[in-house]
Amino acid sequence: TRSRRAVDAFMTLEQFIIDQQGRFPHSSGAFSRLLRDISVAAKIVNRDIRRAGLVDIFGTTGQVNVHGEVQQKLDAMAHEEFVRALRRGGECCLIGSEEHAEAIPLRPNGEGDGRYIVLLDPLDGSSNVDVNVSVGTIFSIYRLPDDCDTPTLEAALQPGTQQVAAGYVVYGSSTMLVYTTGDGVNGFTLDPSIGEFILSHPNICIPKTGTIYSINEGNFNSFEEGLRRFIRWAQEEDPETGRPFLTRYIGSFVSDFHRNLLKGGIYMYPATKKNPEGKLRLMYEANPMAFIVEQAGGRASDGHRRILEIVPQKLHQRTPLFIGSEALVSMVEAFLQGR
Ligand code: AHG
Ligand code: MN
Ligand code: MN
Ligand code: MN
């Protein structure tokens, strides 16, 4: 089978990146080093998450982040690890992180020549981390525009179509890193005994349709009518169309997304009373996953338009998000538009 061949090939992430380098437009090796820096931070965060119960890292920092969310200690720890790895690596000039109100310039005095911008959700699903449920990290990579020398926030606010790469880490039953540079989607599983990410899921393609939907149905009463109609439709008995569908909602976007990517399905975080713009953030949750899902043959919409074409205004702006199998995203859009 596909993954059997990959394991036989025993290709590490580093070897894969070097192989891909030839096809990567900026093959100066800088991108390879950037991805390596990210994978090092992922291994450190993985180590800390896996022993969270043994060291004083559960609970909150007592701080509230820019979203008014109580910041988990692991949110802050993961943020620090990625910032440290990217600063040390020297390929990144600016970071935008969920856990930091402002964009973070990594070469304020102009030293170094890193020209990559990284948008980051250091720990996704952090409400789950103290109860041992799978969490993740999401990253999105842009290049500093050629005509731009000082890395500013404006340079980071590029539409998702401009991403040069996007990926996530899922700290689940195994730890996987999945990413794209616009040439398909590949998944790597961490072999802790050697500390290497090994190619385990080459060329991931999302099934064109599916029977899994992921949504917080606790917000049902504040969903718009078209969405409520879709959910009621999904729950009707109709074996021909695989209904009733399965509902699977972990509360960690990365884990819900990863399962749907492999099995087919749709993840939805619509506008709700509490989050009228939706809850997920465009720059470091919706855009990177939209790039990945499109590269895997799926779709990502805000209900009316392609996520990747949204022109960002603010670093932490939110968007409604419907993402997954092409047929399911199109179906929900039809229900939303009353068709
Ligand atoms: P984060 O932990 O990075 O703030 O993201 C949490 C997000 C997403 O991971 C998850 O699907 C969603 O919040 C859950 O929100 P609800 O608890 O409102 O369903
Ligand atoms: Mn958060
Ligand atoms: Mn998140
Ligand atoms: Mn987060």
mmCIF file of C-alpha atoms and ligand atoms in Angstrom:
data_model
loop_
_atom_site.group_PDB
_atom_site.id
_atom_site.type_symbol
_atom_site.label_atom_id
_atom_site.label_comp_id
_atom_site.label_asym_id
_atom_site.label_seq_id
_atom_site.Cartn_x
_atom_site.Cartn_y
_atom_site.Cartn_z
ATOM 1 C CA THR A 1 0.000 0.000 0.000
ATOM 2 C CA ARG A 2 0.945 3.662 -0.367
ATOM 3 C CA SER A 3 2.212 4.121 3.174
ATOM 4 C CA ARG A 4 3.987 0.725 3.129
ATOM 5 C CA ARG A 5 6.092 1.896 0.180
ATOM 6 C CA ALA A 6 6.843 5.169 1.962
ATOM 7 C CA VAL A 7 8.031 3.398 5.101
ATOM 8 C CA ASP A 8 10.175 1.087 2.978
ATOM 9 C CA ALA A 9 11.668 4.153 1.345
ATOM 10 C CA PHE A 10 12.523 5.442 4.847
ATOM 11 C CA MET A 11 12.726 9.019 3.748
ATOM 12 C CA THR A 12 13.290 11.584 6.512
ATOM 13 C CA LEU A 13 11.744 15.057 6.345
ATOM 14 C CA GLU A 14 15.180 16.574 5.712
ATOM 15 C CA GLN A 15 15.877 14.176 2.818
ATOM 16 C CA PHE A 16 12.423 14.878 1.390
ATOM 17 C CA ILE A 17 12.912 18.665 1.555
ATOM 18 C CA ILE A 18 16.271 18.393 -0.206
ATOM 19 C CA ASP A 19 14.675 16.192 -2.888
ATOM 20 C CA GLN A 20 11.875 18.725 -3.292
ATOM 21 C CA GLN A 21 14.314 21.629 -3.314
ATOM 22 C CA GLY A 22 14.951 21.282 -7.019
ATOM 23 C CA ARG A 23 11.288 21.997 -7.726
ATOM 24 C CA PHE A 24 11.009 24.777 -5.122
ATOM 25 C CA PRO A 25 11.191 28.233 -6.718
ATOM 26 C CA HIS A 26 13.438 29.663 -4.011
ATOM 27 C CA SER A 27 15.836 26.762 -3.875
ATOM 28 C CA SER A 28 18.578 28.692 -2.117
ATOM 29 C CA GLY A 29 18.362 26.195 0.731
ATOM 30 C CA ALA A 30 16.913 28.933 2.943
ATOM 31 C CA PHE A 31 13.466 27.351 2.816
ATOM 32 C CA SER A 32 14.890 23.950 3.720
ATOM 33 C CA ARG A 33 16.571 25.502 6.739
ATOM 34 C CA LEU A 34 13.330 27.292 7.708
ATOM 35 C CA LEU A 35 11.350 24.040 7.584
ATOM 36 C CA ARG A 36 14.061 22.324 9.591
ATOM 37 C CA ASP A 37 13.834 25.075 12.241
ATOM 38 C CA ILE A 38 10.067 24.535 12.433
ATOM 39 C CA SER A 39 10.471 20.765 12.747
ATOM 40 C CA VAL A 40 12.996 21.214 15.585
ATOM 41 C CA ALA A 41 10.532 23.405 17.498
ATOM 42 C CA ALA A 42 7.807 20.823 16.830
ATOM 43 C CA LYS A 43 9.950 18.083 18.411
ATOM 44 C CA ILE A 44 10.573 20.242 21.488
ATOM 45 C CA VAL A 45 6.873 21.107 21.887
ATOM 46 C CA ASN A 46 6.059 17.431 21.357
ATOM 47 C CA ARG A 47 8.452 16.458 24.153
ATOM 48 C CA ASP A 48 6.913 19.012 26.542
ATOM 49 C CA ILE A 49 3.331 18.033 25.695
ATOM 50 C CA ARG A 50 4.081 14.327 26.184
ATOM 51 C CA ARG A 51 5.308 14.931 29.734
ATOM 52 C CA ALA A 52 2.910 17.767 30.602
ATOM 53 C CA GLY A 53 1.449 15.809 33.496
ATOM 54 C CA LEU A 54 4.897 15.403 35.080
ATOM 55 C CA VAL A 55 6.117 18.991 35.121
ATOM 56 C CA ASP A 56 4.338 22.112 36.226
ATOM 57 C CA ILE A 57 3.053 23.060 32.793
ATOM 58 C CA PHE A 58 -0.658 22.406 33.093
ATOM 59 C CA GLY A 59 -3.077 25.176 33.796
ATOM 60 C CA THR A 60 -3.002 28.798 32.817
ATOM 61 C CA THR A 61 -0.445 31.565 32.837
ATOM 62 C CA GLY A 62 -3.028 33.788 34.456
ATOM 63 C CA GLN A 63 -2.786 35.969 31.344
ATOM 64 C CA VAL A 64 -5.508 36.639 28.801
ATOM 65 C CA ASN A 65 -4.380 36.786 25.165
ATOM 66 C CA VAL A 66 -5.454 39.324 22.554
ATOM 67 C CA HIS A 67 -8.561 37.205 21.861
ATOM 68 C CA GLY A 68 -9.679 37.399 25.476
ATOM 69 C CA GLU A 69 -8.829 33.700 25.823
ATOM 70 C CA VAL A 70 -7.247 32.490 29.038
ATOM 71 C CA GLN A 71 -3.734 31.534 27.939
ATOM 72 C CA GLN A 72 -2.719 27.991 28.825
ATOM 73 C CA LYS A 73 0.876 27.556 30.018
ATOM 74 C CA LEU A 74 1.425 25.304 27.023
ATOM 75 C CA ASP A 75 0.160 28.055 24.690
ATOM 76 C CA ALA A 76 2.908 30.307 26.016
ATOM 77 C CA MET A 77 5.540 27.527 26.056
ATOM 78 C CA ALA A 78 4.804 26.487 22.469
ATOM 79 C CA HIS A 79 4.871 30.123 21.354
ATOM 80 C CA GLU A 80 8.273 30.653 23.004
ATOM 81 C CA GLU A 81 9.747 27.469 21.498
ATOM 82 C CA PHE A 82 8.772 28.392 17.942
ATOM 83 C CA VAL A 83 9.916 32.008 18.303
ATOM 84 C CA ARG A 84 13.257 30.828 19.732
ATOM 85 C CA ALA A 85 13.806 28.273 16.949
ATOM 86 C CA LEU A 86 12.893 30.768 14.218
ATOM 87 C CA ARG A 87 15.035 33.541 15.743
ATOM 88 C CA ARG A 88 18.008 31.158 16.050
ATOM 89 C CA GLY A 89 17.531 29.832 12.517
ATOM 90 C CA GLY A 90 17.813 33.264 10.908
ATOM 91 C CA GLU A 91 15.599 32.517 7.876
ATOM 92 C CA CYS A 92 12.503 34.212 9.321
ATOM 93 C CA CYS A 93 12.227 38.001 9.572
ATOM 94 C CA LEU A 94 8.731 38.344 11.071
ATOM 95 C CA ILE A 95 6.342 36.189 13.099
ATOM 96 C CA GLY A 96 2.607 36.664 13.595
ATOM 97 C CA SER A 97 1.387 34.450 16.442
ATOM 98 C CA GLU A 98 -1.992 33.804 18.014
ATOM 99 C CA GLU A 99 -0.343 34.300 21.387
ATOM 100 C CA HIS A 100 1.143 37.746 20.707
ATOM 101 C CA ALA A 101 -0.933 40.850 20.000
ATOM 102 C CA GLU A 102 1.629 42.445 17.650
ATOM 103 C CA ALA A 103 3.731 40.958 14.846
ATOM 104 C CA ILE A 104 7.236 40.090 16.118
ATOM 105 C CA PRO A 105 10.149 41.375 13.951
ATOM 106 C CA LEU A 106 13.116 38.984 14.309
ATOM 107 C CA ARG A 107 15.737 41.334 12.958
ATOM 108 C CA PRO A 108 14.697 44.742 14.290
ATOM 109 C CA ASN A 109 18.157 46.229 13.634
ATOM 110 C CA GLY A 110 18.278 44.886 10.109
ATOM 111 C CA GLU A 111 20.822 42.189 10.964
ATOM 112 C CA GLY A 112 20.556 38.894 9.064
ATOM 113 C CA ASP A 113 18.879 38.432 5.717
ATOM 114 C CA GLY A 114 15.925 36.126 6.449
ATOM 115 C CA ARG A 115 13.103 36.858 4.045
ATOM 116 C CA TYR A 116 10.391 34.492 5.289
ATOM 117 C CA ILE A 117 7.333 35.497 7.300
ATOM 118 C CA VAL A 118 5.746 32.852 9.542
ATOM 119 C CA LEU A 119 2.157 33.030 10.843
ATOM 120 C CA LEU A 120 1.615 30.654 13.733
ATOM 121 C CA ASP A 121 -0.968 29.026 15.933
ATOM 122 C CA PRO A 122 1.568 27.585 18.381
ATOM 123 C CA LEU A 123 -0.907 25.376 20.180
ATOM 124 C CA ASP A 124 -4.291 24.651 18.627
ATOM 125 C CA GLY A 125 -6.999 23.112 20.780
ATOM 126 C CA SER A 126 -5.270 24.240 23.950
ATOM 127 C CA SER A 127 -8.439 23.792 26.027
ATOM 128 C CA ASN A 128 -7.825 20.061 25.496
ATOM 129 C CA VAL A 129 -4.224 19.817 26.602
ATOM 130 C CA ASP A 130 -4.854 19.327 30.342
ATOM 131 C CA VAL A 131 -7.233 16.446 29.647
ATOM 132 C CA ASN A 132 -4.894 14.535 27.348
ATOM 133 C CA VAL A 133 -6.838 15.101 24.130
ATOM 134 C CA SER A 134 -4.922 15.589 20.880
ATOM 135 C CA VAL A 135 -3.715 19.156 20.095
ATOM 136 C CA GLY A 136 -1.704 20.711 17.277
ATOM 137 C CA THR A 137 0.394 23.531 15.821
ATOM 138 C CA ILE A 138 -0.433 25.341 12.557
ATOM 139 C CA PHE A 139 1.999 27.404 10.453
ATOM 140 C CA SER A 140 1.739 29.504 7.301
ATOM 141 C CA ILE A 141 4.761 30.822 5.381
ATOM 142 C CA TYR A 142 5.046 33.874 3.085
ATOM 143 C CA ARG A 143 8.041 35.576 1.537
ATOM 144 C CA LEU A 144 8.836 39.181 2.364
ATOM 145 C CA PRO A 145 7.825 40.994 -0.871
ATOM 146 C CA ASP A 146 10.904 41.758 -3.014
ATOM 147 C CA ASP A 147 10.262 45.517 -2.885
ATOM 148 C CA CYS A 148 10.048 45.405 0.896
ATOM 149 C CA ASP A 149 13.096 45.671 3.132
ATOM 150 C CA THR A 150 11.758 46.289 6.610
ATOM 151 C CA PRO A 151 9.512 43.428 7.708
ATOM 152 C CA THR A 152 6.298 45.099 8.843
ATOM 153 C CA LEU A 153 2.834 43.819 9.652
ATOM 154 C CA GLU A 154 1.599 45.047 6.259
ATOM 155 C CA ALA A 155 4.121 42.718 4.597
ATOM 156 C CA ALA A 156 2.512 39.818 6.498
ATOM 157 C CA LEU A 157 -1.075 40.664 5.571
ATOM 158 C CA GLN A 158 -1.031 38.883 2.211
ATOM 159 C CA PRO A 159 -3.972 36.839 0.885
ATOM 160 C CA GLY A 160 -3.689 33.079 1.364
ATOM 161 C CA THR A 161 -2.993 32.577 -2.349
ATOM 162 C CA GLN A 162 0.447 34.131 -1.708
ATOM 163 C CA GLN A 163 1.557 31.468 0.787
ATOM 164 C CA VAL A 164 4.762 29.657 -0.219
ATOM 165 C CA ALA A 165 4.082 26.862 2.257
ATOM 166 C CA ALA A 166 1.676 25.795 4.995
ATOM 167 C CA GLY A 167 1.613 22.931 7.457
ATOM 168 C CA TYR A 168 0.556 21.570 10.791
ATOM 169 C CA VAL A 169 1.770 19.258 13.528
ATOM 170 C CA VAL A 170 -0.763 16.979 15.217
ATOM 171 C CA TYR A 171 0.337 15.746 18.667
ATOM 172 C CA GLY A 172 -1.969 12.748 18.614
ATOM 173 C CA SER A 173 -1.590 9.003 19.166
ATOM 174 C CA SER A 174 1.511 9.599 17.051
ATOM 175 C CA THR A 175 3.063 12.970 16.227
ATOM 176 C CA MET A 176 2.767 13.921 12.569
ATOM 177 C CA LEU A 177 3.908 16.876 10.509
ATOM 178 C CA VAL A 178 1.875 17.513 7.334
ATOM 179 C CA TYR A 179 2.786 20.283 4.876
ATOM 180 C CA THR A 180 2.563 21.593 1.334
ATOM 181 C CA THR A 181 4.678 23.956 -0.769
ATOM 182 C CA GLY A 182 2.086 24.002 -3.538
ATOM 183 C CA ASP A 183 3.187 20.682 -5.008
ATOM 184 C CA GLY A 184 0.863 18.270 -3.190
ATOM 185 C CA VAL A 185 0.529 17.360 0.496
ATOM 186 C CA ASN A 186 2.852 14.985 2.364
ATOM 187 C CA GLY A 187 2.695 13.592 5.910
ATOM 188 C CA PHE A 188 5.599 12.625 8.154
ATOM 189 C CA THR A 189 5.385 10.598 11.365
ATOM 190 C CA LEU A 190 7.842 11.251 14.179
ATOM 191 C CA ASP A 191 9.869 8.193 15.134
ATOM 192 C CA PRO A 192 10.728 9.139 18.730
ATOM 193 C CA SER A 193 13.407 6.464 18.954
ATOM 194 C CA ILE A 194 15.550 8.368 16.439
ATOM 195 C CA GLY A 195 13.959 11.833 16.674
ATOM 196 C CA GLU A 196 13.247 12.002 12.941
ATOM 197 C CA PHE A 197 10.039 12.740 11.007
ATOM 198 C CA ILE A 198 9.700 9.879 8.478
ATOM 199 C CA LEU A 199 7.587 10.100 5.294
ATOM 200 C CA SER A 200 4.512 7.972 6.115
ATOM 201 C CA HIS A 201 1.702 9.575 4.063
ATOM 202 C CA PRO A 202 3.032 10.603 0.630
ATOM 203 C CA ASN A 203 0.742 12.623 -1.669
ATOM 204 C CA ILE A 204 -2.319 12.903 0.638
ATOM 205 C CA CYS A 205 -5.581 13.373 -1.305
ATOM 206 C CA ILE A 206 -8.864 14.129 0.503
ATOM 207 C CA PRO A 207 -11.840 12.001 -0.649
ATOM 208 C CA LYS A 208 -14.098 14.040 -2.971
ATOM 209 C CA THR A 209 -17.023 13.500 -0.583
ATOM 210 C CA GLY A 210 -17.620 12.014 2.839
ATOM 211 C CA THR A 211 -20.112 11.388 5.629
ATOM 212 C CA ILE A 212 -18.379 13.080 8.578
ATOM 213 C CA TYR A 213 -19.238 16.580 9.732
ATOM 214 C CA SER A 214 -17.457 18.441 12.524
ATOM 215 C CA ILE A 215 -19.216 21.354 14.214
ATOM 216 C CA ASN A 216 -20.014 22.541 17.739
ATOM 217 C CA GLU A 217 -23.748 21.797 17.702
ATOM 218 C CA GLY A 218 -24.048 23.592 21.032
ATOM 219 C CA ASN A 219 -24.323 26.728 18.892
ATOM 220 C CA PHE A 220 -27.158 25.256 16.766
ATOM 221 C CA ASN A 221 -29.705 27.892 17.765
ATOM 222 C CA SER A 222 -27.446 30.706 16.572
ATOM 223 C CA PHE A 223 -26.606 29.115 13.190
ATOM 224 C CA GLU A 224 -28.144 30.732 10.110
ATOM 225 C CA GLU A 225 -31.209 28.904 8.746
ATOM 226 C CA GLY A 226 -29.426 27.361 5.739
ATOM 227 C CA LEU A 227 -26.860 25.722 7.994
ATOM 228 C CA ARG A 228 -29.533 24.388 10.340
ATOM 229 C CA ARG A 229 -31.260 22.894 7.267
ATOM 230 C CA PHE A 230 -27.994 21.218 6.196
ATOM 231 C CA ILE A 231 -27.514 19.660 9.643
ATOM 232 C CA ARG A 232 -31.109 18.391 9.750
ATOM 233 C CA TRP A 233 -30.632 17.023 6.189
ATOM 234 C CA ALA A 234 -27.410 15.245 7.294
ATOM 235 C CA GLN A 235 -29.332 13.566 10.116
ATOM 236 C CA GLU A 236 -32.131 12.182 7.921
ATOM 237 C CA GLU A 237 -32.195 8.440 7.159
ATOM 238 C CA ASP A 238 -31.110 7.832 3.542
ATOM 239 C CA PRO A 239 -28.690 4.920 3.011
ATOM 240 C CA GLU A 240 -28.200 5.948 -0.649
ATOM 241 C CA THR A 241 -26.337 9.088 0.431
ATOM 242 C CA GLY A 242 -24.791 7.522 3.530
ATOM 243 C CA ARG A 243 -27.132 9.411 5.812
ATOM 244 C CA PRO A 244 -27.387 9.906 8.726
ATOM 245 C CA PHE A 245 -23.845 11.319 8.598
ATOM 246 C CA LEU A 246 -21.361 10.816 11.443
ATOM 247 C CA THR A 247 -20.621 13.749 13.680
ATOM 248 C CA ARG A 248 -17.062 13.929 14.993
ATOM 249 C CA TYR A 249 -15.910 17.036 16.897
ATOM 250 C CA ILE A 250 -12.784 16.933 19.055
ATOM 251 C CA GLY A 251 -12.458 20.628 19.885
ATOM 252 C CA SER A 252 -9.000 20.732 18.281
ATOM 253 C CA PHE A 253 -9.247 22.053 14.736
ATOM 254 C CA VAL A 254 -5.979 20.370 13.712
ATOM 255 C CA SER A 255 -7.212 16.928 14.815
ATOM 256 C CA ASP A 256 -10.670 17.314 13.285
ATOM 257 C CA PHE A 257 -9.097 18.622 10.077
ATOM 258 C CA HIS A 258 -6.508 15.808 9.897
ATOM 259 C CA ARG A 259 -9.132 13.063 10.342
ATOM 260 C CA ASN A 260 -11.373 14.609 7.685
ATOM 261 C CA LEU A 261 -8.391 15.043 5.331
ATOM 262 C CA LEU A 262 -7.697 11.302 5.458
ATOM 263 C CA LYS A 263 -11.269 9.996 5.644
ATOM 264 C CA GLY A 264 -13.301 12.700 3.905
ATOM 265 C CA GLY A 265 -15.642 15.088 5.706
ATOM 266 C CA ILE A 266 -16.222 18.735 6.512
ATOM 267 C CA TYR A 267 -15.217 20.946 9.473
ATOM 268 C CA MET A 268 -17.420 23.972 10.057
ATOM 269 C CA TYR A 269 -16.993 26.941 12.367
ATOM 270 C CA PRO A 270 -19.709 29.358 11.225
ATOM 271 C CA ALA A 271 -20.680 32.742 12.559
ATOM 272 C CA THR A 272 -22.281 32.319 15.989
ATOM 273 C CA LYS A 273 -23.819 34.711 18.507
ATOM 274 C CA LYS A 274 -20.579 34.650 20.551
ATOM 275 C CA ASN A 275 -18.339 34.841 17.466
ATOM 276 C CA PRO A 276 -20.264 36.766 14.762
ATOM 277 C CA GLU A 277 -17.183 36.573 12.455
ATOM 278 C CA GLY A 278 -16.653 32.898 13.255
ATOM 279 C CA LYS A 279 -14.032 31.809 15.802
ATOM 280 C CA LEU A 280 -11.091 30.651 13.718
ATOM 281 C CA ARG A 281 -8.427 33.153 12.698
ATOM 282 C CA LEU A 282 -7.775 33.731 9.002
ATOM 283 C CA MET A 283 -3.989 34.141 8.997
ATOM 284 C CA TYR A 284 -2.861 31.149 11.049
ATOM 285 C CA GLU A 285 -5.789 28.732 11.084
ATOM 286 C CA ALA A 286 -8.052 29.150 8.032
ATOM 287 C CA ASN A 287 -5.466 30.143 5.370
ATOM 288 C CA PRO A 288 -2.825 27.453 6.028
ATOM 289 C CA MET A 289 -5.434 24.698 6.212
ATOM 290 C CA ALA A 290 -7.177 26.078 3.128
ATOM 291 C CA PHE A 291 -3.877 25.868 1.175
ATOM 292 C CA ILE A 292 -3.376 22.291 2.359
ATOM 293 C CA VAL A 293 -6.926 21.144 1.646
ATOM 294 C CA GLU A 294 -6.921 22.642 -1.875
ATOM 295 C CA GLN A 295 -3.576 20.966 -2.585
ATOM 296 C CA ALA A 296 -5.190 17.696 -1.444
ATOM 297 C CA GLY A 297 -8.181 18.232 -3.786
ATOM 298 C CA GLY A 298 -10.636 19.730 -1.280
ATOM 299 C CA ARG A 299 -12.189 23.181 -0.736
ATOM 300 C CA ALA A 300 -12.224 25.921 1.903
ATOM 301 C CA SER A 301 -14.904 28.628 1.938
ATOM 302 C CA ASP A 302 -16.283 31.255 4.297
ATOM 303 C CA GLY A 303 -19.729 30.229 3.050
ATOM 304 C CA HIS A 304 -19.621 32.531 0.038
ATOM 305 C CA ARG A 305 -16.039 32.797 -1.240
ATOM 306 C CA ARG A 306 -12.700 31.014 -1.333
ATOM 307 C CA ILE A 307 -10.796 31.484 1.935
ATOM 308 C CA LEU A 308 -7.475 31.952 0.100
ATOM 309 C CA GLU A 309 -8.799 35.025 -1.738
ATOM 310 C CA ILE A 310 -9.795 36.973 1.368
ATOM 311 C CA VAL A 311 -7.652 40.130 1.552
ATOM 312 C CA PRO A 312 -6.542 40.357 5.200
ATOM 313 C CA GLN A 313 -6.989 43.614 7.128
ATOM 314 C CA LYS A 314 -5.785 42.586 10.591
ATOM 315 C CA LEU A 315 -3.391 40.003 12.005
ATOM 316 C CA HIS A 316 -5.967 38.310 14.237
ATOM 317 C CA GLN A 317 -9.089 38.699 12.130
ATOM 318 C CA ARG A 318 -11.566 35.818 12.233
ATOM 319 C CA THR A 319 -13.556 34.203 9.444
ATOM 320 C CA PRO A 320 -16.395 31.712 9.209
ATOM 321 C CA LEU A 321 -14.866 28.465 7.882
ATOM 322 C CA PHE A 322 -16.260 25.496 5.938
ATOM 323 C CA ILE A 323 -13.371 23.220 4.959
ATOM 324 C CA GLY A 324 -12.949 19.649 3.693
ATOM 325 C CA SER A 325 -14.242 17.421 0.908
ATOM 326 C CA GLU A 326 -15.183 19.357 -2.226
ATOM 327 C CA ALA A 327 -18.732 17.939 -2.518
ATOM 328 C CA LEU A 328 -19.562 18.670 1.132
ATOM 329 C CA VAL A 329 -18.284 22.264 1.067
ATOM 330 C CA SER A 330 -20.246 22.896 -2.142
ATOM 331 C CA MET A 331 -23.352 21.325 -0.601
ATOM 332 C CA VAL A 332 -23.185 23.491 2.530
ATOM 333 C CA GLU A 333 -22.665 26.603 0.364
ATOM 334 C CA ALA A 334 -25.825 25.649 -1.576
ATOM 335 C CA PHE A 335 -27.810 25.276 1.648
ATOM 336 C CA LEU A 336 -26.419 28.605 2.960
ATOM 337 C CA GLN A 337 -27.418 30.356 -0.249
ATOM 338 C CA GLY A 338 -30.880 28.862 -0.010
ATOM 339 C CA ARG A 339 -30.468 26.788 -3.192
HETATM 340 P P1 AHG B 1 -6.987 27.526 19.839
HETATM 341 O O1 AHG B 1 -6.844 26.478 20.899
HETATM 342 O O2 AHG B 1 -5.764 27.677 18.985
HETATM 343 O O3 AHG B 1 -7.469 28.850 20.417
HETATM 344 O O4 AHG B 1 -8.092 27.018 18.807
HETATM 345 C C1 AHG B 1 -9.243 26.475 19.316
HETATM 346 C C2 AHG B 1 -10.262 26.394 18.205
HETATM 347 C C3 AHG B 1 -10.156 25.116 17.388
HETATM 348 O O5 AHG B 1 -8.990 24.398 17.619
HETATM 349 C C4 AHG B 1 -11.352 24.313 17.823
HETATM 350 O O6 AHG B 1 -11.913 23.572 16.760
HETATM 351 C C5 AHG B 1 -12.306 25.377 18.282
HETATM 352 O O7 AHG B 1 -11.507 26.420 18.831
HETATM 353 C C6 AHG B 1 -13.223 24.881 19.358
HETATM 354 O O8 AHG B 1 -14.078 25.971 19.639
HETATM 355 P P2 AHG B 1 -15.412 25.696 20.499
HETATM 356 O O9 AHG B 1 -14.932 25.232 21.844
HETATM 357 O O10 AHG B 1 -16.094 27.041 20.524
HETATM 358 O O11 AHG B 1 -16.206 24.656 19.758
HETATM 359 MN MN MN B 2 -6.316 30.030 21.667
HETATM 360 MN MN MN B 3 -6.276 27.306 16.986
HETATM 361 MN MN MN B 4 -3.893 28.306 19.619
#
